[in-house]
Coordinates of C-alpha atoms in Angstrom, one line a residue:
X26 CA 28.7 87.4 57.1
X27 CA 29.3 87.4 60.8
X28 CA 32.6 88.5 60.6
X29 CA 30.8 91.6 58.3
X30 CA 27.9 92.6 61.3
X31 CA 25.3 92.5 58.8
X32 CA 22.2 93.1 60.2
X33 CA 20.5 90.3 60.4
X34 CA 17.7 90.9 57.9
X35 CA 20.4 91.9 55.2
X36 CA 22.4 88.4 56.2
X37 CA 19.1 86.1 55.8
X38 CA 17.7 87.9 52.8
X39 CA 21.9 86.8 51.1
X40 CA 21.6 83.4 52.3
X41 CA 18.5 83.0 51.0
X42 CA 19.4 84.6 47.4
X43 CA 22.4 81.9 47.3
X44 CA 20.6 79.0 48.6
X45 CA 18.0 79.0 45.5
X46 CA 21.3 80.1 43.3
X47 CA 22.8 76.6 45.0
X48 CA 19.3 74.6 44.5
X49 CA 19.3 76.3 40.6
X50 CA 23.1 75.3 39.8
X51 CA 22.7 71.7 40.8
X52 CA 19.0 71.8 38.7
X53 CA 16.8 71.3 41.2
X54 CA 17.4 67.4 41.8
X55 CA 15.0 66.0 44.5
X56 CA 17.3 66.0 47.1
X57 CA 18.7 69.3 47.0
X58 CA 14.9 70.9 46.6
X59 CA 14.1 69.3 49.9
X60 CA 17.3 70.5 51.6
X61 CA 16.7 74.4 49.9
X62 CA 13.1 74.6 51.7
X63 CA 14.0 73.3 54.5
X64 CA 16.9 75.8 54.6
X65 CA 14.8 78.6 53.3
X66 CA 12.1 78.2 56.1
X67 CA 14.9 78.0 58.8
X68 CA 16.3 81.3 57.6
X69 CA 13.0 83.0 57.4
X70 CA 12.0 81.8 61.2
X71 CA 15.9 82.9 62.4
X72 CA 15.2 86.5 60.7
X73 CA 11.8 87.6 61.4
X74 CA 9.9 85.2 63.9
X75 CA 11.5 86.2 67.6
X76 CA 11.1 82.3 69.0
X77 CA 10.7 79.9 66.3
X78 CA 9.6 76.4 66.8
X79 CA 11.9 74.5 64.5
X80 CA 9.6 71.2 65.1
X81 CA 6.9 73.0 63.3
X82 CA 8.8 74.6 61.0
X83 CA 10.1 71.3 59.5
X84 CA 6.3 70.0 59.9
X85 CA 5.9 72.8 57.5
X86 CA 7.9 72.3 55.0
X87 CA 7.0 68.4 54.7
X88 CA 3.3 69.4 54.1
X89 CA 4.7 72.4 51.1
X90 CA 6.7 69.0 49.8
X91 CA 4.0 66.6 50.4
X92 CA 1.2 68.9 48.6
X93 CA 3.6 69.4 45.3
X94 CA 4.2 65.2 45.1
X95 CA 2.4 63.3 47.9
X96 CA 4.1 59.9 47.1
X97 CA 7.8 61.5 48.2
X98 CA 6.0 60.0 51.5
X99 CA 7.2 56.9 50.2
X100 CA 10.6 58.3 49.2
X101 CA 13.5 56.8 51.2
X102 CA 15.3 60.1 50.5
X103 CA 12.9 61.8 51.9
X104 CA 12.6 60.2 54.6
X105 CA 16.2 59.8 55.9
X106 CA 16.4 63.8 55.2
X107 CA 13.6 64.6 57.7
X108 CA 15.0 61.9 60.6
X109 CA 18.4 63.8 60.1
X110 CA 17.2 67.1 59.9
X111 CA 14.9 66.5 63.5
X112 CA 17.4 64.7 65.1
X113 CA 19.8 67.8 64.6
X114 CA 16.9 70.4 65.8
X115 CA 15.6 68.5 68.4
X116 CA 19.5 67.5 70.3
X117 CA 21.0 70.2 68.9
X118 CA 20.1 72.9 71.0
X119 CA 20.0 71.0 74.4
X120 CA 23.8 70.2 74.2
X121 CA 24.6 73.5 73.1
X122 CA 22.9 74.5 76.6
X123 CA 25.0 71.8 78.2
X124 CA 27.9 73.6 76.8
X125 CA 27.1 77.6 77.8
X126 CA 30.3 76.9 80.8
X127 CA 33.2 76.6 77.6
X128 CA 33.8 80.5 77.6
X129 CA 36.5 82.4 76.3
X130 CA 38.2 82.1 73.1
X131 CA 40.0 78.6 73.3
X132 CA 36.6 77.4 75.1
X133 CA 34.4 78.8 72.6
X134 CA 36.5 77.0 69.3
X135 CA 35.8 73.8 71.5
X136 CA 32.3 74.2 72.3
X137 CA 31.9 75.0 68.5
X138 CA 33.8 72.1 67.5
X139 CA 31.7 69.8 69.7
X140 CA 28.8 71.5 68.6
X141 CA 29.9 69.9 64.9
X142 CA 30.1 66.4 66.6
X143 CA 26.8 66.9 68.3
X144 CA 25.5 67.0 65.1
X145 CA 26.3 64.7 62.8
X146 CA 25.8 62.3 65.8
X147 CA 22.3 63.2 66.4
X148 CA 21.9 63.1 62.5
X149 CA 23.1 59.4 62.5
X150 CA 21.5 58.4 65.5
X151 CA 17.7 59.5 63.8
X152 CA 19.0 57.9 60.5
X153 CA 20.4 54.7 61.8
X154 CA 17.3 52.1 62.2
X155 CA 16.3 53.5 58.5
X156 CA 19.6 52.7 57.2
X157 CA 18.6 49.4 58.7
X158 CA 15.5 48.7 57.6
X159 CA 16.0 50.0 53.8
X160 CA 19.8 48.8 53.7
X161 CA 20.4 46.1 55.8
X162 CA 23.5 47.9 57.0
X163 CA 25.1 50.2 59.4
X164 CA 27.6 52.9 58.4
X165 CA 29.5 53.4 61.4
X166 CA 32.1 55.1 60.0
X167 CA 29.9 57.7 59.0
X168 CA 29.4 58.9 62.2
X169 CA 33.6 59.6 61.9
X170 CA 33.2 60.8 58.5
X171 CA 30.8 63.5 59.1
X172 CA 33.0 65.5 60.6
X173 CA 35.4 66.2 58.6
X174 CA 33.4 66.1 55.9
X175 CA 31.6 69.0 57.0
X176 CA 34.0 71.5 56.8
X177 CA 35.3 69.8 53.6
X178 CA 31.9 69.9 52.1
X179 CA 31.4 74.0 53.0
X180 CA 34.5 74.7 52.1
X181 CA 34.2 73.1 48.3
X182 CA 30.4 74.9 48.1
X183 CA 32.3 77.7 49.0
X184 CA 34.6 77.7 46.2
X185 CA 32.7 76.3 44.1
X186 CA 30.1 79.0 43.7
X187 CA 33.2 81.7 43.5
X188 CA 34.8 79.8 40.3
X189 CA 31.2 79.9 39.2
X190 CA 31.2 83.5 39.2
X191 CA 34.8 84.0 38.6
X192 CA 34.3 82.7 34.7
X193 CA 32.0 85.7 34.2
X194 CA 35.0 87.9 35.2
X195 CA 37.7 86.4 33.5
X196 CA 39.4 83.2 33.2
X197 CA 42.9 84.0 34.9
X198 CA 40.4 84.3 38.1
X199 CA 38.9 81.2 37.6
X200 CA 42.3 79.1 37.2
X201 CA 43.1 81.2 39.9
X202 CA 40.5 79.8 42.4
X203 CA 40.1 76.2 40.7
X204 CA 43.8 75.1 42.5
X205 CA 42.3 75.7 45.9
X206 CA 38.6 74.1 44.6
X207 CA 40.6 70.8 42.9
X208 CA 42.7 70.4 46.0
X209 CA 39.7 70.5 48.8
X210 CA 37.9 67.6 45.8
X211 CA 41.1 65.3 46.1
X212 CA 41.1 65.4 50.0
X213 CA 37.6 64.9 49.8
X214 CA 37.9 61.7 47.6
X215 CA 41.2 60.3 50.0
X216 CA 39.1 61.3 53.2
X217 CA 35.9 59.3 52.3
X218 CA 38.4 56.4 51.1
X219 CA 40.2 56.1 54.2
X220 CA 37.0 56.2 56.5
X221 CA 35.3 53.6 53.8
X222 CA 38.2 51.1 54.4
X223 CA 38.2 51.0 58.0
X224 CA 37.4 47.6 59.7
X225 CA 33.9 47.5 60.4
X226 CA 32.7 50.5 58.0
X227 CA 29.5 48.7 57.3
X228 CA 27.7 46.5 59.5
X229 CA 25.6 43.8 58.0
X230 CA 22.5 43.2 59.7
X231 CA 18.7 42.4 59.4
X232 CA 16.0 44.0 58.0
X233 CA 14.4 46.2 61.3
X234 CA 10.5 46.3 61.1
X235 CA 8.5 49.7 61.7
X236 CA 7.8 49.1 65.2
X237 CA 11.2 48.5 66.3
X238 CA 12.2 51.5 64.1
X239 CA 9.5 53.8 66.2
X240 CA 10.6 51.7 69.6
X241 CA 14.3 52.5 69.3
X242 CA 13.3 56.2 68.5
X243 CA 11.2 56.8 71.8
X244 CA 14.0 54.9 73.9
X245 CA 16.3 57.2 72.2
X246 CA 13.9 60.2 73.0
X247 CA 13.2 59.4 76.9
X248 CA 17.4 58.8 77.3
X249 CA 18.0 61.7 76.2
X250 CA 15.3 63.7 78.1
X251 CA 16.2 61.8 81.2
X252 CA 20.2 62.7 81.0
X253 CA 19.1 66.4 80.1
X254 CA 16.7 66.6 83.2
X255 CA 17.9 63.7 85.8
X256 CA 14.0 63.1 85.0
X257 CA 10.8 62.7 82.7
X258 CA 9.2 65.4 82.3
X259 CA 5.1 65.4 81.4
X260 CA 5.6 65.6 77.8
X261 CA 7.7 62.5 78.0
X262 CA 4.8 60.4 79.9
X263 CA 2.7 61.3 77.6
X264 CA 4.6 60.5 74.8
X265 CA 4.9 56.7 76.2
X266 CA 1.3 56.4 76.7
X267 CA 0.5 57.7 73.4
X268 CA 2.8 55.8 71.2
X269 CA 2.2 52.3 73.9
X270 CA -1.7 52.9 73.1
X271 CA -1.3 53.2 69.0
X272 CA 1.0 50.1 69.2
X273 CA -1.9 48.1 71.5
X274 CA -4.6 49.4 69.5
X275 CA -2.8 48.9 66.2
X276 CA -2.0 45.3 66.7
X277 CA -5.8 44.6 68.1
X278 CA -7.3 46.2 65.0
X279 CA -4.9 46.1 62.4
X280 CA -7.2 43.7 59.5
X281 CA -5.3 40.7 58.1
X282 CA -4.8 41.4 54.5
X283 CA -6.6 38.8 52.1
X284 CA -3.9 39.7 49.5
X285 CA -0.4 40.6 49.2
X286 CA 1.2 41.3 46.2
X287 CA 4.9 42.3 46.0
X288 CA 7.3 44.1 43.0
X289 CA 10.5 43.6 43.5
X290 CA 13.4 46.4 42.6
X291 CA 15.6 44.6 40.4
X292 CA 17.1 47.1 37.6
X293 CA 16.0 46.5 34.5
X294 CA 14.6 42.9 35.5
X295 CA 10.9 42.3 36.3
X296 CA 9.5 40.4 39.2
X297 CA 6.2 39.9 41.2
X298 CA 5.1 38.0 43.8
X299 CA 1.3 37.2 44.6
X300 CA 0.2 35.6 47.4
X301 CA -3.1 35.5 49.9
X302 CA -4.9 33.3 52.1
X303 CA -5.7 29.5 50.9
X304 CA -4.6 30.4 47.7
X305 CA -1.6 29.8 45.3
X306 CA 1.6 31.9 45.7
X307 CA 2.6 32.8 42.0
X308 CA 5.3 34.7 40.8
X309 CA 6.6 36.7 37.7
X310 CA 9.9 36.8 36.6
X311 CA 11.5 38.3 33.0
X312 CA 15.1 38.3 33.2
X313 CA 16.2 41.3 30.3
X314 CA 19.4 41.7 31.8
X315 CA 21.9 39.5 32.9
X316 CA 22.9 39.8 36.4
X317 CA 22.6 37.8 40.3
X318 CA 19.3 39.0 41.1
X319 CA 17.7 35.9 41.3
X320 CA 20.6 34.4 43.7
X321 CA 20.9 37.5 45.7
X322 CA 17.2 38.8 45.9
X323 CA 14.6 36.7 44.2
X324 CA 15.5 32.9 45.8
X325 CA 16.3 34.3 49.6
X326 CA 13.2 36.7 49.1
X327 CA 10.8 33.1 48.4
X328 CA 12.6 31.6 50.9
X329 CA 12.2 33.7 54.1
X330 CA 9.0 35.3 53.1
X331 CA 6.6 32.7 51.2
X332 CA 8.3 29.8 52.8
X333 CA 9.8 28.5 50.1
X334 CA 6.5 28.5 47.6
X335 CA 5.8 28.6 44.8
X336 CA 3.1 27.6 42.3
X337 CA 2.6 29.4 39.1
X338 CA 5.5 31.6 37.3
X339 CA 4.7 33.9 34.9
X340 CA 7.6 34.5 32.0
X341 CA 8.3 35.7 28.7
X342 CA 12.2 34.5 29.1
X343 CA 11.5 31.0 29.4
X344 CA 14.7 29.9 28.2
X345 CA 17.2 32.0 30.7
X346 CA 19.4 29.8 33.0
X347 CA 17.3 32.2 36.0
X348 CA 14.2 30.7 35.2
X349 CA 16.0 27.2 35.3
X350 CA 16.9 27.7 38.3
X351 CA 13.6 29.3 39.9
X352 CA 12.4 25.7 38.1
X353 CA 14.6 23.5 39.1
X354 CA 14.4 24.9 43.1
X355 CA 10.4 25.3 43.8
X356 CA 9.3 23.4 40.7
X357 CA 6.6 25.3 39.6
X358 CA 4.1 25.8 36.8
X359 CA 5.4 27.3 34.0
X360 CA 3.7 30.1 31.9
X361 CA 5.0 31.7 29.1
X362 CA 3.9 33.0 25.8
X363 CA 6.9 32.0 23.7
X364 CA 4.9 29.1 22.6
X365 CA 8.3 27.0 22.5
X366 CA 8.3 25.6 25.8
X367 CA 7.3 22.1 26.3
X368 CA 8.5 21.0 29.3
X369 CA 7.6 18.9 32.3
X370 CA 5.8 21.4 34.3
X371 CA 4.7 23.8 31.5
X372 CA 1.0 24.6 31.2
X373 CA -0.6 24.8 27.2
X374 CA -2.5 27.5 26.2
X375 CA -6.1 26.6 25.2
X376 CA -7.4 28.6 21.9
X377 CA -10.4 30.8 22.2
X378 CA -10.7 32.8 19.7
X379 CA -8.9 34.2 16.5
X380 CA -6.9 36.5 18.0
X381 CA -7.1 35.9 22.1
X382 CA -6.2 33.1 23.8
X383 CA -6.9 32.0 27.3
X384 CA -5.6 29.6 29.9
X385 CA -8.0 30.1 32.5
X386 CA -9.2 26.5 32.6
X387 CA -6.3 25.4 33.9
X388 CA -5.2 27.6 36.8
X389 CA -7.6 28.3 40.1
X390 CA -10.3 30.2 39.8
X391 CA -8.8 33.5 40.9
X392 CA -6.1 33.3 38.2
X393 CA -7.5 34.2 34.7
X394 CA -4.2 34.6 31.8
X395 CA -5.2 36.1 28.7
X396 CA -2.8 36.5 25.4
X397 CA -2.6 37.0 21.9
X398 CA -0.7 35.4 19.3
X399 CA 1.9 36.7 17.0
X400 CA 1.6 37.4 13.6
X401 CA 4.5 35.1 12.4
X402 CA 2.1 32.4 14.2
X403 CA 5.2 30.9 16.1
X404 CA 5.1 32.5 19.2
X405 CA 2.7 34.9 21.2
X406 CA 3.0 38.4 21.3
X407 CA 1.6 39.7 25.1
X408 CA 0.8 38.0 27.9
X409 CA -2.2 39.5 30.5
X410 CA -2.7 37.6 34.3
X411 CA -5.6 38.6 35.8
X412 CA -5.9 38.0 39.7
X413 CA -9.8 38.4 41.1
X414 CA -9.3 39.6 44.7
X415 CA -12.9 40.0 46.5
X416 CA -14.7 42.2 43.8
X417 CA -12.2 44.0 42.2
X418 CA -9.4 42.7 39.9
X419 CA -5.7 43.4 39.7
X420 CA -4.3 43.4 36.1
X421 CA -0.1 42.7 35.0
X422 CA 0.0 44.1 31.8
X423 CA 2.9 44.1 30.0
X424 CA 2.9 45.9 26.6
X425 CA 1.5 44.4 24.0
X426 CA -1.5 43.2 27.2
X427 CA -2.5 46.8 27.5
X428 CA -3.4 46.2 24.1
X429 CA -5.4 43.6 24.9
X430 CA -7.4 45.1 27.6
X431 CA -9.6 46.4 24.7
X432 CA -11.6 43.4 23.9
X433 CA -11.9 42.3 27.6
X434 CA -14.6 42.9 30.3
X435 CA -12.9 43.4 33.8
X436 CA -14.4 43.8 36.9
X437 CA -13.5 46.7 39.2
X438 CA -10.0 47.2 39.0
X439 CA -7.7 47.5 42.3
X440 CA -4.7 47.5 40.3
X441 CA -3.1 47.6 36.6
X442 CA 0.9 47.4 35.7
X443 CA 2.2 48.6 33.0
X444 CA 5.7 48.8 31.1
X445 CA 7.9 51.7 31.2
X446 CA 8.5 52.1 27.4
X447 CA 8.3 55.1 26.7
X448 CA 6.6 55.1 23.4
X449 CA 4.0 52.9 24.9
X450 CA 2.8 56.5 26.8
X451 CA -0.6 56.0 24.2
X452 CA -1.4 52.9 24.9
X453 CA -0.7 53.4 28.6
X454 CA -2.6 56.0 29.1
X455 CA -5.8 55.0 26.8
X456 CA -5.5 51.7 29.4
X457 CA -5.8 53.6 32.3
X458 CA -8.7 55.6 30.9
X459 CA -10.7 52.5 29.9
X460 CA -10.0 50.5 33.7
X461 CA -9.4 53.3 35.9
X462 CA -7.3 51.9 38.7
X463 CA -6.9 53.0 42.1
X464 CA -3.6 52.1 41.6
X465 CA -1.0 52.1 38.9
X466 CA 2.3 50.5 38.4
X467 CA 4.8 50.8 36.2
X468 CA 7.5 48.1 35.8
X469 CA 10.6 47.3 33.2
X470 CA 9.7 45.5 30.2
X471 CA 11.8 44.4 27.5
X472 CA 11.8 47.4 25.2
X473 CA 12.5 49.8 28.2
X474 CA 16.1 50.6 27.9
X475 CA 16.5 53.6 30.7
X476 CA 15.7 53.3 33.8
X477 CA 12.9 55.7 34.7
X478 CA 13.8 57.8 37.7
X479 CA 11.1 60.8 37.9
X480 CA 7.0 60.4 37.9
X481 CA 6.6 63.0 34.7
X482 CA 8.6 59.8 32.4
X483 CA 5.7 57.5 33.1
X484 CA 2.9 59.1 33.0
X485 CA 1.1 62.4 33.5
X486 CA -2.3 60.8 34.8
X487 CA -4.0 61.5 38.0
X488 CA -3.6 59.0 40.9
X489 CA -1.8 56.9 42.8
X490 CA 1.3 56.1 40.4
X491 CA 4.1 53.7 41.7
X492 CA 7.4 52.5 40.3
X493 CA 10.0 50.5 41.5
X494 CA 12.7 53.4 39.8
X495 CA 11.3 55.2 41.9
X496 CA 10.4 53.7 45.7
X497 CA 12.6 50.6 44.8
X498 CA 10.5 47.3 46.1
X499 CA 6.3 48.0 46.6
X500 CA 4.4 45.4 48.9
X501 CA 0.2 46.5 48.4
X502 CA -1.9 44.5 50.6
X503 CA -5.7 44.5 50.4
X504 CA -8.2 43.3 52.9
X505 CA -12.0 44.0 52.1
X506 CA -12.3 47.6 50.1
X507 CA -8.9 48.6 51.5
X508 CA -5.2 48.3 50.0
X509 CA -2.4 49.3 51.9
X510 CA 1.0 50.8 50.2
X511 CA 4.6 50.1 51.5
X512 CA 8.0 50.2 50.6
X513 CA 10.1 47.1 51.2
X514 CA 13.4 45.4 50.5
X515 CA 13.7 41.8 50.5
X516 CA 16.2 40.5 53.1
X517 CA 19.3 39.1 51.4
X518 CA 20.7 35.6 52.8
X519 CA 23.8 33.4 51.8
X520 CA 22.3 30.1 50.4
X521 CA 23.5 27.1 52.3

């Protein structure tokens, strides 16, 4: 369009019409939405505002994302999308001012290829203690990657979108342009190949915690402001006292959570961990699906984070060779509502009533496990923990114990889990109606088949409405009236 001298307006008003024709062809998927406003604003501030502040601009477009879903907060997608995106806007435009001597023709193809280096360093730079943190790895290939990439990835947009219209024109057109489109794929595919076997592609490392993330990002902020100006300027003063005095303050007042209670992202698998001060650590675990989860996340997970505790697990898989081994490493109570399982360690259900049993006798007094029996009178249909934290009440329902939180009086409720299945939706719903959480998860169960991976397959409620399909592992924390939300991932570690 350069090439054409457009007037501007005419050029951003085109981009614009073939950015939401891009978002539309690829169905809106999350990612792409984000990348189309963010795009969209960029082009409107670069046609009609005469000094845009790109800062605010991308502030802008994360509140227009935030107001439509507020839990994308939480995303990681989202997340690594806006530390990219201001990384770019923020070093961008100070190395392009470093590079205003390269004149000429020859000088200018070098400044703009440098320009292309400049960014997808400054991209990988913002991402990289993320990457850390949510992936235990470094891609430092990547940062090679990117850059051919680049002009691989326009390139095949490019063509794409002309084969897409070419089929409305005739199919001789579209063979025509598909030879160029299928080669600039293959490269694509033997690029990303060669960079992803290169020696030291991926570094493993440790989980990096929120204040080192926010440390490494203002040392990364004040070396780059001192190489750009041989000094700080006021801005960047004030940036250290600011983020010094939240990290003081923070630490001073930040409460120390009475509770903690952890779902792990395991597929199709179901695990929780409960844990809070002077009390029991207990656990959940249904394995539906066979696979290493319990090697690779559940065991180094108890190990590293609960000290290699734990008291009570919850299961309706009592006979997996995973809960033998959770068994036969922490030796803990068992409790399961198959009914079978008589064990050393295993914990009988007390009868209460015709219908509803309860166990509560036996555990602490926080703990209160309610269940009901099956109709072939062999086994037990649901099973329903209840934890008492301060005055409220956090419920793990699966299925058939939503069901059962009709004949039961529950104090306040902090928080209720429920089962994806999706043909549970009544049930689900008429649950939340009757306890009306502050928050609600939903976790795998074993009728759920798919794997959730978009809020509207849950539940159309109002509220705070988490899933590990779709944050991967939750850790909620409650001290007093308060509960905390974050994302985690345990740390994984060879056993010895």
């Amino acid at each position: 369009l350069t090439l054409l001298r457009i007037p501007r307006t005419i050029k951003v008003i085109i981009l614009m019409i073939v950015v939401v024709f891009f978002a539309i062809l690829t169905r809106l998927q999350p990612s792409v939405a984000r990348a189309s406003i963010m795009a969209i604003i960029g082009l409107i501030a670069y046609g009609w505002i005469r000094k845009p502040d790109y800062i605010n601009l991308l502030s802008l477009a994360g509140l227009l994302m935030l107001l439509r879903r507020p839990l994308q907060l939480f995303d990681v997608g989202v997340e690594l999308s806006f530390a990219a995106t201001f990384g770019i806007i923020y070093a961008v435009p100070k190395v392009n001012s470093w590079l205003s001597f390269l004149n000429g023709r020859w000088g200018g193809y070098l400044r703009n290829f440098l320009i292309v280096i400049a960014t997808t360093m400054a991209a990988q730079a913002a991402v990289m203690p993320l990457m850390a943190h949510y992936f235990q790895n470094l891609p430092l290939s990547g940062i090679l990657a990117n850059i051919p990439m680049i002009f691989l990835a326009s390139l095949a947009t490019v063509l794409g979108i002309a084969f897409y219209f070419s089929n409305l024109l005739g199919s001789w057109l579209a063979h025509l342009i598909s030879i160029p489109l299928g080669s600039t794929l293959h490269l694509t595919v033997i690029v990303l190949r060669f960079f992803a076997g290169l020696p030291l592609a991926n570094i493993n490392i440790a989980s990096l915690s929120w204040p080192i993330i926010i440390l490494f990002w203002l040392l990364l902020y004040l070396g780059f402001e001192f190489t750009a100006k041989r000094r700080l300027s006021k801005l960047s003063i004030v940036v250290v006292l600011l983020v010094s005095n939240i990290f003081i303050w923070g630490q001073l007042i930040k409460p120390r959570a009475n509770w903690n209670l952890e779902f792990l992202d395991l597929g199709r698998n179901h695990a929780w961990i409960y844990s809070g001060i002077n009390q029991p650590t207990v656990a959940c675990y249904d394995c539906f699906s066979s696979q290493d989860d319990v090697d690779n996340v559940l065991l180094p997970h108890l190990l590293n984070h609960h000290a290699g505790k734990l008291d009570y697990l919850f299961t309706s898989t009592p006979d997996s060779g995973a809960i033998k081994e959770l068994r036969s490493e922490f030796n803990p109570k068992l409790i399961s509502f198959s009914g079978n399982d008589s064990g050393q360690g295993t914990i009988p259900l007390t009868y209460l009533a015709s219908t509803t049993y309860s166990a509560q006798s036996n555990f602490p007094a926080n703990i209160k496990v309610f269940w009901k029996k099956s109709d072939n009178k062999k086994g037990y249909e649901g099973l329903l923990p209840a934890l008492v934290v301060g005055n409220g009440t956090i419920i793990l329902a699966d299925w058939t114990g939503a069901e059962i939180l009709d004949g039961l009086d529950i104090a306040q409720t902090r928080l209720l889990e429920l089962p994806w299945s999706a043909y549970a939706q009544s049930t689900c719903l008429k649950a939340i109606e009757r306890v009306n959480p502050e928050v609600v998860v939903f976790s795998p169960d074993r009728y759920s088949q798919a794997i959730p991976r978009e809020r509207e397959k849950l539940t159309h409620s109002a509220g705070r409405v988490l899933a590990t399909s779709l944050f991967g592992g939750i850790s909620i924390s409650g001290v007093d009236t308060a509960i905390t939300i974050e994302t985690m991932k345990p740390v994984f570690t060879e056993r010895k």
